[in-house]
Coordinates of C-alpha atoms in Angstrom, one line a residue:
M1 CA 0.0 0.0 0.0
R2 CA 1.1 3.5 -0.6
S3 CA 2.6 5.2 2.4
R4 CA 1.8 8.8 1.5
E5 CA -1.9 9.4 1.8
V6 CA -3.3 7.1 4.5
G7 CA -3.1 9.2 7.7
R8 CA -6.7 9.5 8.6
L9 CA -7.7 6.3 6.8
R10 CA -6.5 3.9 9.3
A11 CA -7.9 5.6 12.4
V12 CA -11.4 5.5 10.9
G13 CA -11.1 2.3 8.7
A14 CA -9.7 -0.1 11.3
T15 CA -12.6 0.4 13.7
T16 CA -15.2 0.4 10.9
L17 CA -13.8 -2.8 9.5
A18 CA -13.9 -4.6 12.8
A19 CA -17.5 -3.7 13.2
L20 CA -18.3 -4.7 9.6
L21 CA -17.2 -8.3 10.1
L22 CA -20.3 -8.7 12.4
I23 CA -22.8 -7.3 9.8
P24 CA -24.6 -9.4 7.2
L25 CA -23.5 -8.4 3.8
A26 CA -25.9 -6.8 1.3
G27 CA -25.5 -7.4 -2.5
C28 CA -23.5 -5.0 -4.6
G29 CA -24.3 -4.1 -8.2
D30 CA -27.0 -2.2 -10.0
D31 CA -29.2 -0.1 -7.7
G32 CA -31.6 0.6 -10.5
D33 CA -31.1 4.3 -10.6
G34 CA -27.6 4.7 -12.3
G35 CA -25.8 4.9 -8.9
D36 CA -22.5 3.4 -8.0
G37 CA -23.4 -0.1 -8.9
G38 CA -22.6 -1.8 -12.3
S39 CA -25.2 -1.3 -15.0
G40 CA -26.3 -4.9 -15.1
D41 CA -26.4 -4.8 -18.9
G42 CA -23.4 -7.0 -19.4
K43 CA -21.7 -4.2 -21.3
T44 CA -20.8 -1.8 -18.5
L45 CA -18.5 -2.0 -15.6
T46 CA -17.8 0.4 -12.7
Y47 CA -14.2 0.6 -11.6
W48 CA -12.9 2.4 -8.5
A49 CA -9.3 3.2 -8.9
S50 CA -7.1 4.3 -6.0
N51 CA -5.2 7.6 -6.4
Q52 CA -1.6 6.7 -7.5
G53 CA -0.4 9.9 -9.1
A54 CA 0.0 13.5 -8.0
S55 CA -3.8 14.2 -8.3
L56 CA -7.1 12.4 -9.1
E57 CA -7.2 14.2 -12.4
E58 CA -3.7 13.0 -13.3
D59 CA -4.8 9.4 -12.6
R60 CA -7.9 9.9 -14.8
K61 CA -5.6 11.1 -17.7
V62 CA -3.5 8.0 -17.3
L63 CA -6.3 5.4 -16.9
R64 CA -9.0 6.7 -19.3
P65 CA -7.1 6.0 -22.6
E66 CA -6.2 2.5 -21.3
L67 CA -9.9 1.8 -20.4
D68 CA -11.0 3.0 -23.8
K69 CA -8.5 0.5 -25.3
F70 CA -10.2 -2.2 -23.2
E71 CA -13.6 -1.1 -24.5
K72 CA -12.4 -1.5 -28.1
Q73 CA -11.0 -4.9 -27.3
T74 CA -14.1 -6.2 -25.5
G75 CA -17.0 -4.0 -26.2
I76 CA -17.3 -3.3 -22.4
T77 CA -17.6 0.3 -21.3
V78 CA -15.8 1.1 -18.0
E79 CA -17.2 3.9 -15.8
L80 CA -14.1 5.1 -13.9
E81 CA -14.0 6.8 -10.5
V82 CA -10.6 7.6 -8.9
I83 CA -10.9 7.8 -5.1
G84 CA -8.3 9.4 -2.8
W85 CA -6.7 7.3 -0.1
P86 CA -8.4 9.2 2.8
D87 CA -11.8 8.0 1.6
L88 CA -11.1 4.7 -0.2
L89 CA -11.4 2.2 2.7
D90 CA -14.6 3.8 4.1
R91 CA -16.1 3.8 0.6
I92 CA -15.3 0.1 0.1
L93 CA -16.8 -0.8 3.5
A94 CA -19.9 1.2 2.8
A95 CA -20.2 -0.6 -0.6
T96 CA -20.1 -4.0 1.0
T97 CA -23.1 -3.3 3.2
S98 CA -25.2 -0.9 1.1
G99 CA -25.4 -2.7 -2.2
Q100 CA -24.1 0.5 -3.9
G101 CA -20.7 -0.7 -5.1
P102 CA -18.4 -1.0 -8.1
D103 CA -17.7 -4.2 -10.1
V104 CA -13.9 -3.9 -9.9
L105 CA -11.9 -1.9 -7.4
N106 CA -8.3 -1.3 -6.1
I107 CA -7.4 -2.0 -2.5
G108 CA -4.3 -1.5 -0.5
N109 CA -2.7 -4.9 -0.3
A110 CA -2.4 -4.7 3.5
W111 CA -6.2 -4.9 3.5
S112 CA -6.4 -8.1 1.6
A113 CA -7.1 -10.5 4.5
S114 CA -9.3 -8.0 6.3
L115 CA -11.5 -7.4 3.3
Q116 CA -11.5 -11.1 2.4
A117 CA -13.0 -11.8 5.8
T118 CA -16.1 -9.7 5.0
G119 CA -17.1 -12.3 2.4
A120 CA -17.9 -9.6 -0.1
F121 CA -15.2 -10.3 -2.6
L122 CA -14.9 -12.8 -5.4
P123 CA -12.4 -15.6 -4.8
F124 CA -9.8 -16.2 -7.5
E125 CA -10.1 -20.0 -7.7
A126 CA -7.8 -22.2 -9.8
T127 CA -9.7 -21.5 -13.1
E128 CA -9.6 -17.7 -12.6
L129 CA -5.9 -17.8 -11.7
Q130 CA -5.1 -19.9 -14.7
T131 CA -6.8 -17.3 -16.9
L132 CA -4.4 -14.7 -15.5
G133 CA -1.4 -16.9 -16.3
G134 CA -1.2 -18.6 -13.0
P135 CA 0.3 -17.6 -9.6
E136 CA 3.9 -18.2 -11.0
R137 CA 3.5 -15.3 -13.4
F138 CA 3.4 -12.8 -10.5
L139 CA 6.3 -11.8 -8.2
G140 CA 6.1 -14.2 -5.3
P141 CA 6.1 -11.6 -2.5
S142 CA 3.4 -9.5 -4.2
F143 CA 1.2 -12.6 -4.7
S144 CA 1.7 -13.5 -1.0
A145 CA -0.2 -10.3 -0.1
T146 CA -3.5 -11.3 -1.7
G147 CA -5.4 -12.9 1.2
A148 CA -5.2 -15.3 4.1
A149 CA -3.0 -18.3 3.8
G150 CA -4.9 -21.5 2.9
Q151 CA -7.7 -19.7 1.2
P152 CA -8.2 -18.7 -2.4
P153 CA -7.1 -15.1 -2.8
T154 CA -9.7 -12.4 -3.2
S155 CA -7.4 -9.8 -4.8
M156 CA -4.6 -9.8 -7.4
P157 CA -1.4 -7.7 -7.4
L158 CA -1.6 -4.6 -9.6
Y159 CA 1.1 -2.0 -8.6
G160 CA 4.3 -2.9 -6.8
L161 CA 6.0 -0.8 -4.1
A162 CA 8.9 -1.3 -1.8
Y163 CA 11.1 0.6 0.7
G164 CA 14.6 1.7 0.0
L165 CA 17.2 4.0 1.5
F166 CA 17.6 7.2 -0.5
Y167 CA 20.9 9.0 0.0
H168 CA 21.9 12.5 -1.1
K169 CA 25.1 12.2 -3.2
R170 CA 26.3 15.7 -2.6
L171 CA 25.9 15.6 1.2
F172 CA 27.6 12.2 1.3
A173 CA 30.5 13.5 -0.7
E174 CA 30.9 16.6 1.5
A175 CA 31.0 14.3 4.5
G176 CA 33.7 12.1 2.9
I177 CA 31.3 9.1 2.6
D178 CA 31.9 7.1 -0.6
S179 CA 28.9 4.6 -0.5
P180 CA 25.6 4.0 1.3
P181 CA 25.7 2.0 4.6
K182 CA 25.6 -1.7 4.2
N183 CA 24.4 -2.7 7.7
W184 CA 22.6 -1.0 10.6
T185 CA 25.7 -0.1 12.6
E186 CA 27.2 1.7 9.5
F187 CA 23.8 3.3 9.0
V188 CA 23.9 4.9 12.4
E189 CA 27.6 5.9 12.1
V190 CA 27.0 7.5 8.7
G191 CA 23.9 9.3 10.1
K192 CA 26.0 10.8 12.8
K193 CA 28.7 12.0 10.3
L194 CA 26.0 13.6 8.2
T195 CA 24.3 15.4 11.1
R196 CA 26.1 18.7 11.1
D197 CA 25.8 22.3 10.1
G198 CA 22.0 22.4 10.6
R199 CA 21.5 19.2 8.5
W200 CA 20.3 15.9 9.8
G201 CA 21.4 12.4 8.8
L202 CA 17.9 11.1 8.3
A203 CA 14.3 12.3 7.9
I204 CA 11.3 10.2 9.0
E205 CA 7.5 10.3 9.4
G206 CA 7.4 10.2 13.2
A207 CA 3.7 11.1 13.5
S208 CA 2.5 8.5 11.0
P209 CA 1.2 5.4 12.7
L210 CA 1.3 3.6 9.4
A211 CA 4.9 4.3 8.6
N212 CA 5.9 3.6 12.2
A213 CA 4.2 0.2 12.1
Q214 CA 5.7 -0.7 8.8
H215 CA 9.3 0.0 10.1
A216 CA 8.5 -1.9 13.3
F217 CA 7.4 -4.8 11.2
I218 CA 10.5 -4.7 9.0
L219 CA 12.9 -4.5 11.9
G220 CA 10.9 -7.0 13.8
Q221 CA 11.4 -9.5 10.9
Q222 CA 15.2 -8.9 11.2
H223 CA 14.9 -9.7 14.9
G224 CA 12.9 -12.8 14.1
V225 CA 9.6 -11.8 15.6
D226 CA 6.1 -12.0 14.1
V227 CA 3.6 -9.5 15.4
F228 CA 0.8 -12.1 15.2
D229 CA 1.2 -15.8 16.1
T230 CA 0.1 -18.6 13.8
T231 CA -3.5 -18.4 15.1
G232 CA -3.7 -14.7 14.4
K233 CA -3.3 -13.6 18.0
P234 CA -1.3 -10.4 18.5
Q235 CA 2.0 -10.7 20.4
F236 CA 3.2 -7.1 20.8
T237 CA 5.1 -7.5 24.1
T238 CA 7.8 -9.8 23.0
H239 CA 11.3 -8.7 23.7
H240 CA 12.3 -8.9 20.1
L241 CA 9.5 -6.5 19.0
L242 CA 10.6 -4.2 21.8
M243 CA 14.1 -4.3 20.4
A244 CA 12.8 -3.5 16.9
V245 CA 10.8 -0.5 18.1
Q246 CA 13.6 0.8 20.2
Q247 CA 16.0 0.4 17.3
Y248 CA 13.8 2.8 15.3
V249 CA 12.9 5.3 18.0
D250 CA 16.6 5.5 19.0
L251 CA 17.4 7.1 15.7
M252 CA 15.9 10.2 17.3
A253 CA 16.2 9.5 21.0
T254 CA 19.7 8.1 21.4
H255 CA 21.7 8.5 18.2
K256 CA 20.2 11.9 17.4
I257 CA 20.4 11.6 13.7
V258 CA 16.8 12.6 13.2
N259 CA 15.5 16.2 13.8
P260 CA 13.1 16.1 16.8
S261 CA 10.7 18.2 14.6
N262 CA 10.1 15.0 12.6
A263 CA 8.0 13.8 15.5
A264 CA 5.3 16.0 14.0
Y265 CA 5.7 14.7 10.4
G266 CA 2.5 12.8 9.5
T267 CA 2.9 12.5 5.8
A268 CA 5.7 11.2 3.6
E269 CA 5.9 14.5 1.6
Q270 CA 7.4 16.2 4.7
P271 CA 10.6 14.1 5.1
I272 CA 10.8 13.8 1.3
G273 CA 10.8 17.6 1.2
D274 CA 13.6 17.8 3.8
F275 CA 15.6 15.4 1.7
A276 CA 15.0 17.2 -1.6
K277 CA 16.1 20.6 0.0
G278 CA 19.2 19.1 1.5
R279 CA 18.0 19.4 5.1
A280 CA 18.4 15.6 5.6
A281 CA 20.9 13.4 3.9
M282 CA 19.0 10.1 4.0
L283 CA 15.4 9.0 3.6
L284 CA 13.5 5.7 4.1
G285 CA 11.0 5.9 1.2
Q286 CA 9.1 3.8 -1.2
N287 CA 9.8 3.9 -5.0
D288 CA 6.9 6.2 -5.6
A289 CA 8.8 8.9 -3.7
V290 CA 10.7 9.4 -7.0
G291 CA 7.8 11.4 -8.4
V292 CA 7.6 13.6 -5.3
L293 CA 11.3 14.3 -5.5
A294 CA 11.0 15.3 -9.1
A295 CA 8.1 17.6 -8.3
A296 CA 10.3 19.2 -5.6
G297 CA 13.0 19.9 -8.2
M298 CA 15.5 17.1 -7.3
K299 CA 17.1 15.4 -10.3
P300 CA 17.6 11.7 -10.4
E301 CA 21.4 12.0 -10.6
E302 CA 21.4 13.9 -7.3
Y303 CA 20.5 10.9 -5.2
G304 CA 21.0 7.1 -5.1
V305 CA 19.0 4.3 -3.6
A306 CA 20.1 1.2 -1.7
P307 CA 18.3 -1.4 0.3
I308 CA 17.5 -0.5 3.9
P309 CA 20.4 -1.7 6.0
I310 CA 20.0 -5.0 7.9
I311 CA 21.3 -5.6 11.4
D312 CA 24.6 -7.6 11.2
P313 CA 24.9 -10.2 12.4
L314 CA 21.3 -11.3 12.3
P315 CA 20.1 -12.8 15.6
P316 CA 19.0 -16.4 15.7
G317 CA 15.8 -16.6 13.7
G318 CA 16.4 -13.2 12.1
R319 CA 15.3 -12.7 8.5
R320 CA 16.9 -10.7 5.7
V321 CA 13.9 -8.4 5.3
T322 CA 14.4 -4.8 4.1
S323 CA 10.8 -3.9 3.2
H324 CA 7.3 -5.0 3.6
V325 CA 5.5 -6.0 0.5
A326 CA 3.9 -2.7 -0.4
G327 CA 1.5 -2.1 -3.2
I328 CA -2.0 -2.1 -4.6
N329 CA -4.2 -5.0 -5.5
V330 CA -7.3 -5.3 -7.7
S331 CA -10.5 -7.1 -6.6
V332 CA -13.9 -7.9 -7.9
L333 CA -17.0 -7.6 -5.7
K334 CA -18.8 -11.0 -5.5
A335 CA -22.2 -9.5 -6.3
T336 CA -21.2 -7.9 -9.6
D337 CA -23.8 -8.1 -12.4
N338 CA -21.0 -8.7 -14.9
R339 CA -18.6 -11.3 -13.4
A340 CA -17.1 -12.3 -16.8
G341 CA -16.5 -8.7 -17.8
A342 CA -15.0 -7.9 -14.3
L343 CA -12.6 -10.7 -14.6
E344 CA -11.7 -9.6 -18.2
L345 CA -10.8 -6.2 -16.7
V346 CA -8.6 -7.7 -14.1
K347 CA -6.9 -9.8 -16.8
F348 CA -6.4 -6.6 -18.9
L349 CA -4.9 -4.6 -16.0
T350 CA -2.5 -7.3 -15.1
S351 CA -1.4 -8.0 -18.7
S352 CA 2.2 -7.4 -19.6
E353 CA 1.4 -4.4 -21.8
E354 CA -0.7 -2.6 -19.2
Q355 CA 1.7 -3.4 -16.4
R356 CA 4.4 -1.6 -18.4
I357 CA 2.2 1.3 -19.3
L358 CA 0.6 1.9 -15.9
N359 CA 3.5 1.3 -13.6
K360 CA 5.7 3.5 -15.8
A361 CA 3.1 6.3 -15.5
F362 CA 2.7 5.9 -11.7
G363 CA 6.3 5.3 -10.7
S364 CA 5.4 1.9 -9.3
L365 CA 6.8 -1.5 -10.2
P366 CA 5.2 -4.2 -12.3
V367 CA 4.0 -7.2 -10.3
V368 CA 4.3 -9.6 -13.2
K369 CA 7.7 -11.0 -14.2
D370 CA 7.1 -10.7 -18.0
A371 CA 6.8 -6.8 -17.8
Y372 CA 10.4 -6.2 -16.7
S373 CA 11.8 -6.4 -20.2
D374 CA 10.8 -2.7 -20.7
P375 CA 13.9 -0.5 -20.4
A376 CA 12.1 1.8 -18.0
F377 CA 12.4 -1.0 -15.4
Q378 CA 16.1 -1.7 -16.2
T379 CA 17.5 1.5 -14.6
P380 CA 19.8 1.2 -11.6
L381 CA 17.1 2.7 -9.3
S382 CA 14.4 0.3 -10.6
K383 CA 16.6 -2.7 -10.3
V384 CA 17.2 -1.9 -6.6
F385 CA 13.5 -1.7 -5.8
R386 CA 12.7 -4.7 -7.9
D387 CA 15.4 -6.8 -6.2
V388 CA 14.0 -5.7 -2.8
L389 CA 10.4 -6.5 -3.7
A390 CA 11.3 -9.8 -5.2
N391 CA 13.9 -11.0 -2.7
T392 CA 13.9 -9.2 0.6
A393 CA 10.3 -8.1 1.2
A394 CA 7.9 -9.8 3.5
P395 CA 4.1 -9.3 3.4
L396 CA 2.4 -7.6 6.4
P397 CA 0.4 -10.2 8.4
Q398 CA -2.4 -11.5 6.3
V399 CA -4.9 -11.5 9.2
P400 CA -8.1 -9.5 9.6
E401 CA -6.7 -7.6 12.6
E402 CA -3.6 -6.3 10.7
S403 CA -5.0 -2.7 10.3
R404 CA -5.4 -2.5 14.1
Y405 CA -1.7 -3.5 14.5
E406 CA -0.9 -0.3 12.5
T407 CA -3.1 1.9 14.6
T408 CA -2.1 0.5 18.0
V409 CA 1.6 -0.2 17.7
G410 CA 2.1 2.6 15.1
G411 CA 0.2 5.0 17.3
A412 CA 2.3 4.0 20.3
M413 CA 5.4 4.8 18.4
R414 CA 4.0 8.2 17.3
D415 CA 3.5 9.0 21.0
L416 CA 7.0 7.8 21.9
F417 CA 8.5 10.1 19.2
A418 CA 6.4 13.0 20.6
K419 CA 7.9 12.3 24.1
V420 CA 11.4 12.4 22.7
A421 CA 10.7 15.7 20.9
S422 CA 9.5 17.2 24.2
G423 CA 12.6 16.1 26.1
Q424 CA 11.2 13.2 28.0
P425 CA 13.2 10.1 28.5
V426 CA 12.3 7.2 26.2
G427 CA 14.0 3.9 26.9
E428 CA 13.1 0.2 27.3
P429 CA 10.6 0.7 30.2
E430 CA 8.7 3.4 28.3
I431 CA 8.7 1.4 25.1
M432 CA 7.5 -1.8 26.9
A433 CA 4.7 0.2 28.6
A434 CA 3.6 1.6 25.2
L435 CA 3.6 -1.9 23.6
S436 CA 1.7 -3.3 26.6
R437 CA -1.0 -0.6 26.1
A438 CA -1.2 -1.5 22.4
Q439 CA -1.5 -5.2 23.3
Q440 CA -4.3 -4.4 25.8
E441 CA -6.2 -2.3 23.2
M442 CA -6.0 -5.3 20.8
D443 CA -7.1 -7.8 23.5
T444 CA -10.0 -5.7 24.7
G445 CA -11.1 -4.3 21.4
G446 CA -10.5 -0.8 22.7

């Protein structure tokens, strides 16, 4: 899922989704008055696309010609609506209960299991998967974020995203640093060398529960901890998760390579802006940050990208994970009036040609292997992100409660950063207390 536009989304959506699982589902499709549902005439589909570009209008300009191409190929008209991230999950949840929904829609891949649990989405059984070329056609990690293990997936990968370490070449050169850090110890040391003359080693989104939770997950994987056990029960008070959270918070609290003002940064544009303006020398960002950097006036040759450093040596059970499997999936509502047409649209969007066109336009990565022959995905930067996504990314927990992990643990980390910024001590006792409160919120449904 994109990291840039989901601030309010989680706070509202997680609670709403938990309540939704207890509500009988109404059908989606034509409502008889030309509303949000499909037309029911077999020749029209309604498609809700998530906002991927700089604006809703930019997305429409990218998607409309491609959907017109689909109409020429199939005779099926697609009514397009692009929905911003702050509204998308609430719109989806309303659609599953009101009967006013699209036929095809984009979802954040971290929602896959949560939305699957509503029962409102069409499963991709073996026949449907084979029509798309089979699971083996997709990047393995992206396909792993399509629903709960052991169940037919209810979404297919569409746009690929992954985290990387952006580094400012000029600031590195001025500090006498020849290459990006290769492990976490080097990362901290380099950050300290770069923190000087009013500049900081690293910029982060300290007030974003989503970004905080993602980094806790990534570092937790390196420490060998899963935030949910095999039964889907949260386990937030393990020592290894505490170590992962402390490792991230210490970038500001102990190592002081992050400006305390970053404790108030709730969107990715803020640290990206600091990096582009030379106020910070490193940035933990996803590949779609490239477009924001370009809009801020930073040229591609002015920065490099490397995988996020891994702790070295890894502890027993630790995993070589440098990103979560970020990205966007596409789903079909089970009650569509045009099931065959909806599946044709999914096939079209995941075709090699459209994967090249759309991911090029949006700065994301193809999720099918056969789209990478395009030179646009052979650049050094693209290769770094592709390698991360294909080889060192792990899916966020595919359990219905995943979104509440982000709001509870991510929110606890936001509060810890706020304490650091205000001069309060934040060490192991304070972090364990914060994780215990997050665990209690999960256990009690608070």
